Amino acid sequence: MQYRVKALGIAIPLFLGILVFLMGAFVAQPVHVEGNSMYPAIEDGDLVLISKVINDLGRGDIVTFYEPRSRADREVKRIIGLPGEEIWMTERGELYIDGGLIDEPYVLALRNQRPRGISRQVIKEGCYFLMGDNRDVSSDSRSFGPVPRRLIYGKVVG
């Protein structure tokens, strides 16, 4: 009986370690954010929880993804445009989707002083247009284009 207690004593921490590893690898993961491209929603150094189980993606969701040009750099941005939508932005920073002006309460005017216009484009199926809330410092889909769904690996949930 003493042997079983010792074996069980080792098995429980081992099981818990494996469970934590699997959750981090496949379910959810805490991530420290570096940079201010999502300010004020997320600040430099904030710890966010990302869900790796993504059932649906919608406008306004904040996601983590591999930057399309390098596929190594990991970024966090907000979904602005959905597959099949026509998107453009004026030189004043006004964003239009399918002809309608989009209200973006998460973008502070103080952080959108140097907007870069976006020419009219239709977002390809299976792709998303992602932008940082702090538009003046954000490298986003305005630079690297819409992001394929396969490069989005997490959704910020907390």
PDB file of N, CA and C in Angstrom, residues 8-94:
ATOM      1  N   LEU A   8       1.076   7.350  -6.664  1.00  0.00           N
ATOM      2  CA  LEU A   8       0.000   8.304  -6.863  1.00  0.00           C
ATOM      3  C   LEU A   8       0.492   9.731  -6.593  1.00  0.00           C
ATOM      4  N   GLY A   9       1.356   9.880  -5.623  1.00  0.00           N
ATOM      5  CA  GLY A   9       1.919  11.191  -5.306  1.00  0.00           C
ATOM      6  C   GLY A   9       2.695  11.788  -6.467  1.00  0.00           C
ATOM      7  N   ILE A  10       3.358  10.954  -7.228  1.00  0.00           N
ATOM      8  CA  ILE A  10       4.096  11.414  -8.402  1.00  0.00           C
ATOM      9  C   ILE A  10       3.151  11.597  -9.582  1.00  0.00           C
ATOM     10  N   ALA A  11       2.159  10.756  -9.706  1.00  0.00           N
ATOM     11  CA  ALA A  11       1.256  10.775 -10.850  1.00  0.00           C
ATOM     12  C   ALA A  11       0.410  12.043 -10.893  1.00  0.00           C
ATOM     13  N   ILE A  12      -0.047  12.521  -9.761  1.00  0.00           N
ATOM     14  CA  ILE A  12      -0.919  13.695  -9.741  1.00  0.00           C
ATOM     15  C   ILE A  12      -0.186  14.934 -10.255  1.00  0.00           C
ATOM     16  N   PRO A  13       0.992  15.272  -9.746  1.00  0.00           N
ATOM     17  CA  PRO A  13       1.686  16.444 -10.305  1.00  0.00           C
ATOM     18  C   PRO A  13       2.032  16.257 -11.793  1.00  0.00           C
ATOM     19  N   LEU A  14       2.380  15.046 -12.177  1.00  0.00           N
ATOM     20  CA  LEU A  14       2.687  14.773 -13.579  1.00  0.00           C
ATOM     21  C   LEU A  14       1.442  14.985 -14.437  1.00  0.00           C
ATOM     22  N   PHE A  15       0.307  14.461 -13.985  1.00  0.00           N
ATOM     23  CA  PHE A  15      -0.956  14.628 -14.705  1.00  0.00           C
ATOM     24  C   PHE A  15      -1.320  16.114 -14.816  1.00  0.00           C
ATOM     25  N   LEU A  16      -1.184  16.850 -13.712  1.00  0.00           N
ATOM     26  CA  LEU A  16      -1.512  18.275 -13.728  1.00  0.00           C
ATOM     27  C   LEU A  16      -0.580  19.043 -14.661  1.00  0.00           C
ATOM     28  N   GLY A  17       0.681  18.690 -14.671  1.00  0.00           N
ATOM     29  CA  GLY A  17       1.641  19.328 -15.566  1.00  0.00           C
ATOM     30  C   GLY A  17       1.279  19.094 -17.021  1.00  0.00           C
ATOM     31  N   ILE A  18       0.924  17.864 -17.350  1.00  0.00           N
ATOM     32  CA  ILE A  18       0.522  17.538 -18.721  1.00  0.00           C
ATOM     33  C   ILE A  18      -0.761  18.292 -19.084  1.00  0.00           C
ATOM     34  N   LEU A  19      -1.701  18.347 -18.162  1.00  0.00           N
ATOM     35  CA  LEU A  19      -2.960  19.057 -18.404  1.00  0.00           C
ATOM     36  C   LEU A  19      -2.714  20.545 -18.671  1.00  0.00           C
ATOM     37  N   VAL A  20      -1.866  21.180 -17.875  1.00  0.00           N
ATOM     38  CA  VAL A  20      -1.545  22.597 -18.063  1.00  0.00           C
ATOM     39  C   VAL A  20      -0.854  22.801 -19.407  1.00  0.00           C
ATOM     40  N   PHE A  21       0.070  21.914 -19.755  1.00  0.00           N
ATOM     41  CA  PHE A  21       0.747  22.007 -21.046  1.00  0.00           C
ATOM     42  C   PHE A  21      -0.251  21.913 -22.199  1.00  0.00           C
ATOM     43  N   LEU A  22      -1.146  20.935 -22.134  1.00  0.00           N
ATOM     44  CA  LEU A  22      -2.118  20.744 -23.210  1.00  0.00           C
ATOM     45  C   LEU A  22      -3.072  21.927 -23.323  1.00  0.00           C
ATOM     46  N   MET A  23      -3.479  22.475 -22.177  1.00  0.00           N
ATOM     47  CA  MET A  23      -4.359  23.651 -22.217  1.00  0.00           C
ATOM     48  C   MET A  23      -3.653  24.820 -22.885  1.00  0.00           C
ATOM     49  N   GLY A  24      -2.386  25.046 -22.541  1.00  0.00           N
ATOM     50  CA  GLY A  24      -1.628  26.138 -23.142  1.00  0.00           C
ATOM     51  C   GLY A  24      -1.380  25.924 -24.614  1.00  0.00           C
ATOM     52  N   ALA A  25      -1.202  24.684 -25.002  1.00  0.00           N
ATOM     53  CA  ALA A  25      -0.908  24.383 -26.400  1.00  0.00           C
ATOM     54  C   ALA A  25      -2.160  24.398 -27.271  1.00  0.00           C
ATOM     55  N   PHE A  26      -3.311  23.987 -26.716  1.00  0.00           N
ATOM     56  CA  PHE A  26      -4.485  23.785 -27.561  1.00  0.00           C
ATOM     57  C   PHE A  26      -5.745  24.540 -27.160  1.00  0.00           C
ATOM     58  N   VAL A  27      -5.843  25.043 -25.939  1.00  0.00           N
ATOM     59  CA  VAL A  27      -7.100  25.633 -25.486  1.00  0.00           C
ATOM     60  C   VAL A  27      -6.973  27.127 -25.199  1.00  0.00           C
ATOM     61  N   ALA A  28      -6.168  27.492 -24.236  1.00  0.00           N
ATOM     62  CA  ALA A  28      -6.021  28.893 -23.848  1.00  0.00           C
ATOM     63  C   ALA A  28      -4.599  29.146 -23.376  1.00  0.00           C
ATOM     64  N   GLN A  29      -4.182  30.406 -23.505  1.00  0.00           N
ATOM     65  CA  GLN A  29      -2.811  30.739 -23.148  1.00  0.00           C
ATOM     66  C   GLN A  29      -2.743  32.197 -22.713  1.00  0.00           C
ATOM     67  N   PRO A  30      -2.073  32.474 -21.592  1.00  0.00           N
ATOM     68  CA  PRO A  30      -1.836  33.868 -21.230  1.00  0.00           C
ATOM     69  C   PRO A  30      -0.675  34.408 -22.064  1.00  0.00           C
ATOM     70  N   VAL A  31      -0.787  35.657 -22.509  1.00  0.00           N
ATOM     71  CA  VAL A  31       0.228  36.265 -23.365  1.00  0.00           C
ATOM     72  C   VAL A  31       0.512  37.683 -22.881  1.00  0.00           C
ATOM     73  N   HIS A  32       1.792  38.032 -22.766  1.00  0.00           N
ATOM     74  CA  HIS A  32       2.182  39.422 -22.489  1.00  0.00           C
ATOM     75  C   HIS A  32       2.254  40.168 -23.808  1.00  0.00           C
ATOM     76  N   VAL A  33       1.609  41.315 -23.863  1.00  0.00           N
ATOM     77  CA  VAL A  33       1.586  42.117 -25.083  1.00  0.00           C
ATOM     78  C   VAL A  33       2.714  43.136 -25.026  1.00  0.00           C
ATOM     79  N   GLU A  34       3.469  43.209 -26.123  1.00  0.00           N
ATOM     80  CA  GLU A  34       4.531  44.200 -26.239  1.00  0.00           C
ATOM     81  C   GLU A  34       4.127  45.223 -27.295  1.00  0.00           C
ATOM     82  N   GLY A  35       4.221  46.488 -26.941  1.00  0.00           N
ATOM     83  CA  GLY A  35       3.902  47.551 -27.886  1.00  0.00           C
ATOM     84  C   GLY A  35       2.585  48.225 -27.561  1.00  0.00           C
ATOM     85  N   ASN A  36       2.359  49.342 -28.234  1.00  0.00           N
ATOM     86  CA  ASN A  36       1.187  50.177 -27.956  1.00  0.00           C
ATOM     87  C   ASN A  36       0.203  50.255 -29.114  1.00  0.00           C
ATOM     88  N   SER A  37       0.277  49.329 -30.073  1.00  0.00           N
ATOM     89  CA  SER A  37      -0.596  49.436 -31.241  1.00  0.00           C
ATOM     90  C   SER A  37      -2.071  49.220 -30.919  1.00  0.00           C
ATOM     91  N   MET A  38      -2.380  48.611 -29.777  1.00  0.00           N
ATOM     92  CA  MET A  38      -3.780  48.389 -29.402  1.00  0.00           C
ATOM     93  C   MET A  38      -4.257  49.308 -28.281  1.00  0.00           C
ATOM     94  N   TYR A  39      -3.448  50.324 -27.944  1.00  0.00           N
ATOM     95  CA  TYR A  39      -3.835  51.275 -26.910  1.00  0.00           C
ATOM     96  C   TYR A  39      -5.101  52.013 -27.346  1.00  0.00           C
ATOM     97  N   PRO A  40      -6.076  52.232 -26.506  1.00  0.00           N
ATOM     98  CA  PRO A  40      -6.128  52.023 -25.069  1.00  0.00           C
ATOM     99  C   PRO A  40      -6.698  50.672 -24.624  1.00  0.00           C
ATOM    100  N   ALA A  41      -7.206  49.853 -25.559  1.00  0.00           N
ATOM    101  CA  ALA A  41      -7.812  48.570 -25.168  1.00  0.00           C
ATOM    102  C   ALA A  41      -6.795  47.664 -24.474  1.00  0.00           C
ATOM    103  N   ILE A  42      -5.587  47.616 -25.011  1.00  0.00           N
ATOM    104  CA  ILE A  42      -4.512  46.810 -24.446  1.00  0.00           C
ATOM    105  C   ILE A  42      -3.259  47.674 -24.416  1.00  0.00           C
ATOM    106  N   GLU A  43      -2.601  47.719 -23.259  1.00  0.00           N
ATOM    107  CA  GLU A  43      -1.407  48.539 -23.124  1.00  0.00           C
ATOM    108  C   GLU A  43      -0.155  47.679 -23.131  1.00  0.00           C
ATOM    109  N   ASP A  44       0.981  48.311 -23.429  1.00  0.00           N
ATOM    110  CA  ASP A  44       2.265  47.637 -23.426  1.00  0.00           C
ATOM    111  C   ASP A  44       2.475  46.952 -22.082  1.00  0.00           C
ATOM    112  N   GLY A  45       2.786  45.661 -22.118  1.00  0.00           N
ATOM    113  CA  GLY A  45       3.032  44.904 -20.894  1.00  0.00           C
ATOM    114  C   GLY A  45       1.810  44.222 -20.305  1.00  0.00           C
ATOM    115  N   ASP A  46       0.631  44.500 -20.844  1.00  0.00           N
ATOM    116  CA  ASP A  46      -0.587  43.849 -20.336  1.00  0.00           C
ATOM    117  C   ASP A  46      -0.517  42.343 -20.555  1.00  0.00           C
ATOM    118  N   LEU A  47      -1.118  41.616 -19.652  1.00  0.00           N
ATOM    119  CA  LEU A  47      -1.267  40.169 -19.773  1.00  0.00           C
ATOM    120  C   LEU A  47      -2.698  39.904 -20.224  1.00  0.00           C
ATOM    121  N   VAL A  48      -2.848  39.233 -21.372  1.00  0.00           N
ATOM    122  CA  VAL A  48      -4.177  38.902 -21.882  1.00  0.00           C
ATOM    123  C   VAL A  48      -4.283  37.393 -22.017  1.00  0.00           C
ATOM    124  N   LEU A  49      -5.500  36.898 -21.962  1.00  0.00           N
ATOM    125  CA  LEU A  49      -5.752  35.473 -22.150  1.00  0.00           C
ATOM    126  C   LEU A  49      -6.312  35.289 -23.549  1.00  0.00           C
ATOM    127  N   ILE A  50      -5.681  34.397 -24.312  1.00  0.00           N
ATOM    128  CA  ILE A  50      -6.188  34.113 -25.643  1.00  0.00           C
ATOM    129  C   ILE A  50      -6.767  32.708 -25.678  1.00  0.00           C
ATOM    130  N   SER A  51      -7.875  32.579 -26.368  1.00  0.00           N
ATOM    131  CA  SER A  51      -8.484  31.274 -26.604  1.00  0.00           C
ATOM    132  C   SER A  51      -7.988  30.778 -27.945  1.00  0.00           C
ATOM    133  N   LYS A  52      -7.501  29.554 -27.959  1.00  0.00           N
ATOM    134  CA  LYS A  52      -7.048  28.952 -29.212  1.00  0.00           C
ATOM    135  C   LYS A  52      -8.168  28.168 -29.880  1.00  0.00           C
ATOM    136  N   VAL A  53      -9.295  28.074 -29.182  1.00  0.00           N
ATOM    137  CA  VAL A  53     -10.482  27.446 -29.754  1.00  0.00           C
ATOM    138  C   VAL A  53     -11.336  28.580 -30.295  1.00  0.00           C
ATOM    139  N   ILE A  54     -11.322  28.742 -31.609  1.00  0.00           N
ATOM    140  CA  ILE A  54     -12.023  29.860 -32.238  1.00  0.00           C
ATOM    141  C   ILE A  54     -13.156  29.308 -33.088  1.00  0.00           C
ATOM    142  N   ASN A  55     -14.372  29.502 -32.620  1.00  0.00           N
ATOM    143  CA  ASN A  55     -15.536  29.017 -33.365  1.00  0.00           C
ATOM    144  C   ASN A  55     -16.026  30.038 -34.379  1.00  0.00           C
ATOM    145  N   ASP A  56     -15.914  31.297 -34.035  1.00  0.00           N
ATOM    146  CA  ASP A  56     -16.365  32.334 -34.962  1.00  0.00           C
ATOM    147  C   ASP A  56     -15.531  33.584 -34.756  1.00  0.00           C
ATOM    148  N   LEU A  57     -15.422  34.377 -35.804  1.00  0.00           N
ATOM    149  CA  LEU A  57     -14.704  35.645 -35.746  1.00  0.00           C
ATOM    150  C   LEU A  57     -15.640  36.729 -36.253  1.00  0.00           C
ATOM    151  N   GLY A  58     -15.653  37.851 -35.550  1.00  0.00           N
ATOM    152  CA  GLY A  58     -16.529  38.945 -35.956  1.00  0.00           C
ATOM    153  C   GLY A  58     -15.836  40.284 -35.863  1.00  0.00           C
ATOM    154  N   ARG A  59     -16.446  41.274 -36.481  1.00  0.00           N
ATOM    155  CA  ARG A  59     -15.902  42.630 -36.428  1.00  0.00           C
ATOM    156  C   ARG A  59     -15.797  43.062 -34.967  1.00  0.00           C
ATOM    157  N   GLY A  60     -14.656  43.623 -34.631  1.00  0.00           N
ATOM    158  CA  GLY A  60     -14.429  44.104 -33.273  1.00  0.00           C
ATOM    159  C   GLY A  60     -13.659  43.121 -32.409  1.00  0.00           C
ATOM    160  N   ASP A  61     -13.608  41.845 -32.798  1.00  0.00           N
ATOM    161  CA  ASP A  61     -12.836  40.866 -32.032  1.00  0.00           C
ATOM    162  C   ASP A  61     -11.355  41.228 -32.091  1.00  0.00           C
ATOM    163  N   ILE A  62     -10.661  41.035 -30.989  1.00  0.00           N
ATOM    164  CA  ILE A  62      -9.215  41.231 -30.954  1.00  0.00           C
ATOM    165  C   ILE A  62      -8.583  39.849 -31.061  1.00  0.00           C
ATOM    166  N   VAL A  63      -7.658  39.697 -32.016  1.00  0.00           N
ATOM    167  CA  VAL A  63      -7.079  38.398 -32.310  1.00  0.00           C
ATOM    168  C   VAL A  63      -5.558  38.452 -32.308  1.00  0.00           C
ATOM    169  N   THR A  64      -4.961  37.277 -32.141  1.00  0.00           N
ATOM    170  CA  THR A  64      -3.524  37.121 -32.295  1.00  0.00           C
ATOM    171  C   THR A  64      -3.284  36.335 -33.569  1.00  0.00           C
ATOM    172  N   PHE A  65      -2.196  36.672 -34.261  1.00  0.00           N
ATOM    173  CA  PHE A  65      -1.947  36.065 -35.565  1.00  0.00           C
ATOM    174  C   PHE A  65      -0.467  36.156 -35.910  1.00  0.00           C
ATOM    175  N   TYR A  66      -0.082  35.372 -36.887  1.00  0.00           N
ATOM    176  CA  TYR A  66       1.265  35.447 -37.427  1.00  0.00           C
ATOM    177  C   TYR A  66       1.275  36.496 -38.532  1.00  0.00           C
ATOM    178  N   GLU A  67       2.201  37.451 -38.446  1.00  0.00           N
ATOM    179  CA  GLU A  67       2.301  38.511 -39.441  1.00  0.00           C
ATOM    180  C   GLU A  67       2.556  37.881 -40.805  1.00  0.00           C
ATOM    181  N   PRO A  68       1.721  38.189 -41.806  1.00  0.00           N
ATOM    182  CA  PRO A  68       1.790  37.493 -43.097  1.00  0.00           C
ATOM    183  C   PRO A  68       3.125  37.568 -43.834  1.00  0.00           C
ATOM    184  N   ARG A  69       3.869  38.664 -43.656  1.00  0.00           N
ATOM    185  CA  ARG A  69       5.133  38.792 -44.393  1.00  0.00           C
ATOM    186  C   ARG A  69       6.221  37.906 -43.813  1.00  0.00           C
ATOM    187  N   SER A  70       6.278  37.793 -42.495  1.00  0.00           N
ATOM    188  CA  SER A  70       7.352  37.008 -41.871  1.00  0.00           C
ATOM    189  C   SER A  70       6.879  35.623 -41.433  1.00  0.00           C
ATOM    190  N   ARG A  71       5.607  35.529 -41.104  1.00  0.00           N
ATOM    191  CA  ARG A  71       5.002  34.318 -40.559  1.00  0.00           C
ATOM    192  C   ARG A  71       5.689  33.841 -39.278  1.00  0.00           C
ATOM    193  N   ALA A  72       6.567  34.665 -38.745  1.00  0.00           N
ATOM    194  CA  ALA A  72       7.236  34.340 -37.484  1.00  0.00           C
ATOM    195  C   ALA A  72       6.812  35.324 -36.396  1.00  0.00           C
ATOM    196  N   ASP A  73       6.688  36.602 -36.768  1.00  0.00           N
ATOM    197  CA  ASP A  73       6.284  37.610 -35.789  1.00  0.00           C
ATOM    198  C   ASP A  73       4.827  37.393 -35.418  1.00  0.00           C
ATOM    199  N   ARG A  74       4.549  37.497 -34.114  1.00  0.00           N
ATOM    200  CA  ARG A  74       3.176  37.360 -33.643  1.00  0.00           C
ATOM    201  C   ARG A  74       2.651  38.735 -33.275  1.00  0.00           C
ATOM    202  N   GLU A  75       1.428  39.005 -33.704  1.00  0.00           N
ATOM    203  CA  GLU A  75       0.816  40.321 -33.533  1.00  0.00           C
ATOM    204  C   GLU A  75      -0.544  40.183 -32.863  1.00  0.00           C
ATOM    205  N   VAL A  76      -1.038  41.315 -32.357  1.00  0.00           N
ATOM    206  CA  VAL A  76      -2.400  41.383 -31.824  1.00  0.00           C
ATOM    207  C   VAL A  76      -3.065  42.617 -32.428  1.00  0.00           C
ATOM    208  N   LYS A  77      -4.237  42.420 -33.045  1.00  0.00           N
ATOM    209  CA  LYS A  77      -4.971  43.504 -33.696  1.00  0.00           C
ATOM    210  C   LYS A  77      -6.472  43.223 -33.597  1.00  0.00           C
ATOM    211  N   ARG A  78      -7.255  44.208 -34.028  1.00  0.00           N
ATOM    212  CA  ARG A  78      -8.710  44.099 -34.011  1.00  0.00           C
ATOM    213  C   ARG A  78      -9.214  43.779 -35.423  1.00  0.00           C
ATOM    214  N   ILE A  79     -10.216  42.902 -35.501  1.00  0.00           N
ATOM    215  CA  ILE A  79     -10.836  42.611 -36.795  1.00  0.00           C
ATOM    216  C   ILE A  79     -11.710  43.799 -37.185  1.00  0.00           C
ATOM    217  N   ILE A  80     -11.415  44.349 -38.368  1.00  0.00           N
ATOM    218  CA  ILE A  80     -12.158  45.491 -38.876  1.00  0.00           C
ATOM    219  C   ILE A  80     -13.047  45.063 -40.037  1.00  0.00           C
ATOM    220  N   GLY A  81     -12.476  44.325 -40.987  1.00  0.00           N
ATOM    221  CA  GLY A  81     -13.221  43.909 -42.167  1.00  0.00           C
ATOM    222  C   GLY A  81     -13.299  42.400 -42.278  1.00  0.00           C
ATOM    223  N   LEU A  82     -14.449  41.921 -42.754  1.00  0.00           N
ATOM    224  CA  LEU A  82     -14.726  40.487 -42.858  1.00  0.00           C
ATOM    225  C   LEU A  82     -14.629  40.014 -44.308  1.00  0.00           C
ATOM    226  N   PRO A  83     -14.492  38.713 -44.512  1.00  0.00           N
ATOM    227  CA  PRO A  83     -14.403  38.186 -45.875  1.00  0.00           C
ATOM    228  C   PRO A  83     -15.574  38.643 -46.739  1.00  0.00           C
ATOM    229  N   GLY A  84     -15.239  39.076 -47.966  1.00  0.00           N
ATOM    230  CA  GLY A  84     -16.263  39.480 -48.928  1.00  0.00           C
ATOM    231  C   GLY A  84     -16.706  40.929 -48.830  1.00  0.00           C
ATOM    232  N   GLU A  85     -16.282  41.645 -47.796  1.00  0.00           N
ATOM    233  CA  GLU A  85     -16.692  43.044 -47.641  1.00  0.00           C
ATOM    234  C   GLU A  85     -15.788  43.971 -48.455  1.00  0.00           C
ATOM    235  N   GLU A  86     -16.380  45.094 -48.886  1.00  0.00           N
ATOM    236  CA  GLU A  86     -15.591  46.144 -49.538  1.00  0.00           C
ATOM    237  C   GLU A  86     -15.212  47.160 -48.467  1.00  0.00           C
ATOM    238  N   ILE A  87     -13.934  47.484 -48.397  1.00  0.00           N
ATOM    239  CA  ILE A  87     -13.433  48.376 -47.352  1.00  0.00           C
ATOM    240  C   ILE A  87     -12.612  49.493 -47.975  1.00  0.00           C
ATOM    241  N   TRP A  88     -12.689  50.696 -47.399  1.00  0.00           N
ATOM    242  CA  TRP A  88     -11.788  51.780 -47.755  1.00  0.00           C
ATOM    243  C   TRP A  88     -11.757  52.781 -46.618  1.00  0.00           C
ATOM    244  N   MET A  89     -10.688  53.584 -46.583  1.00  0.00           N
ATOM    245  CA  MET A  89     -10.519  54.588 -45.544  1.00  0.00           C
ATOM    246  C   MET A  89     -10.079  55.883 -46.214  1.00  0.00           C
ATOM    247  N   THR A  90     -10.699  56.978 -45.797  1.00  0.00           N
ATOM    248  CA  THR A  90     -10.329  58.283 -46.341  1.00  0.00           C
ATOM    249  C   THR A  90      -9.007  58.744 -45.725  1.00  0.00           C
ATOM    250  N   GLU A  91      -8.430  59.752 -46.309  1.00  0.00           N
ATOM    251  CA  GLU A  91      -7.186  60.329 -45.770  1.00  0.00           C
ATOM    252  C   GLU A  91      -7.421  60.979 -44.403  1.00  0.00           C
ATOM    253  N   ARG A  92      -8.667  61.242 -44.054  1.00  0.00           N
ATOM    254  CA  ARG A  92      -9.002  61.800 -42.733  1.00  0.00           C
ATOM    255  C   ARG A  92      -9.210  60.708 -41.688  1.00  0.00           C
ATOM    256  N   GLY A  93      -9.144  59.437 -42.117  1.00  0.00           N
ATOM    257  CA  GLY A  93      -9.286  58.338 -41.166  1.00  0.00           C
ATOM    258  C   GLY A  93     -10.691  57.801 -41.028  1.00  0.00           C
ATOM    259  N   GLU A  94     -11.609  58.230 -41.878  1.00  0.00           N
ATOM    260  CA  GLU A  94     -12.977  57.709 -41.833  1.00  0.00           C
ATOM    261  C   GLU A  94     -12.997  56.354 -42.529  1.00  0.00           C
TER     262      GLU A  94
END
